[in-house]
C-alpha cells in the first residue's frame, strides 16, 4: 500500500481553500443584499417577480453546485502537484467572480465571461487523474 506524503508546498492548497471560502462568502453577501433590495424572503430560493434577484442568486447557486467537485479535485490533484493545482484553483476562483459579475449585469449571457474557469477546473481534473494513475502504478 502506498503512503501519501504531504509536502510543505501543500500549504498553497490551504491558501486557495481560504480564498475560495472568501469568494463564496462574497457571493452569499451579494445574495443577502439582493434579498433585502428585492424583498425576497426565506425560504424562497428564487423570485417569481424579480429577474434581477434571480440573476444574483443564480450566480451564487451555480457556484455552490460546482464547489464540491472543485474542492475534491483541488485536494487530490494537489497531493502530487500542489503549486500547479493551486494555480488552477486561483484561475477557477477568479473565473467565478467574473462569472458572477457578468450575471450582475442582469444579462445572463454575460456570465460567459467567466468561462475561462474551465481551464482551472479541467486542469484540476487532469492533475487528479495523473495522481490516481501515478499512485496506482499505472504511470
Short mmCIF file of C-alpha atoms in Angstrom, two decimals:
data_model
loop_
_atom_site.label_atom_id
_atom_site.label_comp_id
_atom_site.label_asym_id
_atom_site.label_seq_id
_atom_site.Cartn_x
_atom_site.Cartn_y
_atom_site.Cartn_z
CA UNK A 1 0.00 0.00 0.00
CA UNK A 2 1.37 3.39 -0.99
CA UNK A 3 1.63 6.13 1.60
CA UNK A 4 0.59 9.66 0.79
CA UNK A 5 3.11 12.29 1.74
CA UNK A 6 2.00 15.87 2.14
CA UNK A 7 4.81 18.32 1.42
CA UNK A 8 5.15 21.86 2.68
CA UNK A 9 4.04 23.05 -0.75
CA UNK A 10 0.58 21.66 0.03
CA UNK A 11 0.17 24.85 2.05
CA UNK A 12 -0.61 26.57 -1.25
CA UNK A 13 -3.71 24.41 -1.43
CA UNK A 14 -4.74 25.65 2.01
CA UNK A 15 -4.42 29.26 0.84
CA UNK A 16 -6.60 28.53 -2.20
CA UNK A 17 -9.24 26.90 0.02
CA UNK A 18 -9.35 30.03 2.19
CA UNK A 19 -9.57 32.19 -0.94
CA UNK A 20 -12.45 30.11 -2.26
CA UNK A 21 -14.21 30.42 1.09
CA UNK A 22 -13.86 34.22 0.86
CA UNK A 23 -15.25 34.15 -2.70
CA UNK A 24 -18.28 32.11 -1.58
CA UNK A 25 -18.94 34.49 1.28
CA UNK A 26 -18.76 37.47 -1.06
CA UNK A 27 -21.34 35.85 -3.35
CA UNK A 28 -23.55 35.00 -0.36
CA UNK A 29 -23.31 38.59 0.89
CA UNK A 30 -24.48 39.82 -2.51
CA UNK A 31 -27.49 37.49 -2.28
CA UNK A 32 -28.30 38.76 1.23
CA UNK A 33 -28.20 42.34 -0.05
CA UNK A 34 -30.41 41.41 -3.00
CA UNK A 35 -32.94 39.68 -0.73
CA UNK A 36 -33.44 42.97 1.09
CA UNK A 37 -33.44 45.12 -2.02
CA UNK A 38 -35.87 42.95 -3.99
CA UNK A 39 -37.90 41.79 -0.97
CA UNK A 40 -37.33 38.05 -1.41
CA UNK A 41 -37.77 36.36 1.95
CA UNK A 42 -36.52 32.99 3.11
CA UNK A 43 -37.09 30.16 2.37
CA UNK A 44 -37.69 31.21 -1.24
CA UNK A 45 -34.66 30.38 -3.34
CA UNK A 46 -35.80 32.42 -6.35
CA UNK A 47 -38.24 35.24 -7.02
CA UNK A 48 -41.33 34.96 -9.17
CA UNK A 49 -41.17 38.68 -9.98
CA UNK A 50 -37.55 39.87 -9.87
CA UNK A 51 -35.27 38.90 -12.74
CA UNK A 52 -32.51 40.94 -11.09
CA UNK A 53 -32.65 38.95 -7.85
CA UNK A 54 -32.70 35.69 -9.77
CA UNK A 55 -29.53 36.64 -11.64
CA UNK A 56 -27.71 37.43 -8.39
CA UNK A 57 -28.98 34.25 -6.74
CA UNK A 58 -28.14 32.10 -9.76
CA UNK A 59 -24.52 33.27 -9.77
CA UNK A 60 -24.19 32.09 -6.17
CA UNK A 61 -26.20 28.89 -6.62
CA UNK A 62 -24.28 27.76 -9.68
CA UNK A 63 -21.00 28.27 -7.84
CA UNK A 64 -22.29 26.16 -4.95
CA UNK A 65 -23.25 23.42 -7.41
CA UNK A 66 -19.70 23.04 -8.73
CA UNK A 67 -17.86 23.80 -5.46
CA UNK A 68 -17.70 20.22 -4.06
CA UNK A 69 -16.14 18.99 -7.30
CA UNK A 70 -13.68 21.86 -7.27
CA UNK A 71 -12.57 21.05 -3.71
CA UNK A 72 -12.25 17.32 -4.37
CA UNK A 73 -10.09 17.85 -7.44
CA UNK A 74 -8.07 20.56 -5.69
CA UNK A 75 -7.33 18.36 -2.66
CA UNK A 76 -6.49 15.22 -4.66
CA UNK A 77 -4.58 16.77 -7.55
CA UNK A 78 -2.75 18.96 -5.07
CA UNK A 79 -1.21 15.94 -3.40
CA UNK A 80 1.07 15.40 -6.40
CA UNK A 81 1.01 18.85 -7.99
CA UNK A 82 0.43 21.37 -5.19
CA UNK A 83 1.69 24.52 -6.91
CA UNK A 84 0.08 23.74 -10.25
CA UNK A 85 -3.19 22.77 -8.58
CA UNK A 86 -3.10 25.97 -6.53
CA UNK A 87 -2.62 27.99 -9.73
CA UNK A 88 -5.55 26.20 -11.36
CA UNK A 89 -7.57 26.89 -8.21
CA UNK A 90 -6.83 30.61 -8.39
CA UNK A 91 -7.93 30.62 -12.03
CA UNK A 92 -11.18 28.92 -11.03
CA UNK A 93 -11.84 31.39 -8.19
CA UNK A 94 -11.15 34.40 -10.41
CA UNK A 95 -13.45 33.00 -13.07
CA UNK A 96 -16.31 32.57 -10.59
CA UNK A 97 -16.05 36.25 -9.67
CA UNK A 98 -16.06 37.26 -13.33
CA UNK A 99 -18.98 34.86 -13.91
CA UNK A 100 -20.93 36.43 -11.04
CA UNK A 101 -20.26 39.98 -12.17
CA UNK A 102 -21.43 39.01 -15.64
CA UNK A 103 -24.70 37.85 -14.10
CA UNK A 104 -24.88 41.05 -12.02
CA UNK A 105 -25.38 42.99 -15.28
CA UNK A 106 -28.81 41.27 -15.39
CA UNK A 107 -28.00 39.96 -18.85
CA UNK A 108 -27.40 36.25 -18.17
CA UNK A 109 -25.34 35.75 -21.33
CA UNK A 110 -22.65 37.97 -19.77
CA UNK A 111 -21.92 35.18 -17.29
CA UNK A 112 -19.98 33.51 -20.10
CA UNK A 113 -17.16 35.96 -19.47
CA UNK A 114 -16.20 33.58 -16.67
CA UNK A 115 -15.92 30.56 -18.96
CA UNK A 116 -12.13 30.65 -18.60
CA UNK A 117 -12.72 28.89 -15.29
CA UNK A 118 -12.94 25.65 -17.21
CA UNK A 119 -9.17 25.96 -17.71
CA UNK A 120 -8.78 25.79 -13.94
CA UNK A 121 -11.33 23.04 -13.39
CA UNK A 122 -10.11 20.83 -16.24
CA UNK A 123 -6.53 21.39 -15.08
CA UNK A 124 -7.51 20.16 -11.62
CA UNK A 125 -9.26 17.13 -13.11
CA UNK A 126 -6.15 16.26 -15.16
CA UNK A 127 -3.94 16.63 -12.07
CA UNK A 128 -6.27 14.32 -10.14
CA UNK A 129 -6.26 11.71 -12.91
CA UNK A 130 -2.46 11.86 -13.07
CA UNK A 131 -2.29 11.48 -9.29
CA UNK A 132 -4.57 8.44 -9.49
CA UNK A 133 -2.53 6.87 -12.28
CA UNK A 134 0.74 7.57 -10.52
CA UNK A 135 -0.35 6.38 -7.09
CA UNK A 136 -1.69 3.11 -8.51
CA UNK A 137 1.45 2.47 -10.54
CA UNK A 138 -0.15 2.81 -13.97
CA UNK A 139 2.38 5.51 -14.88
#
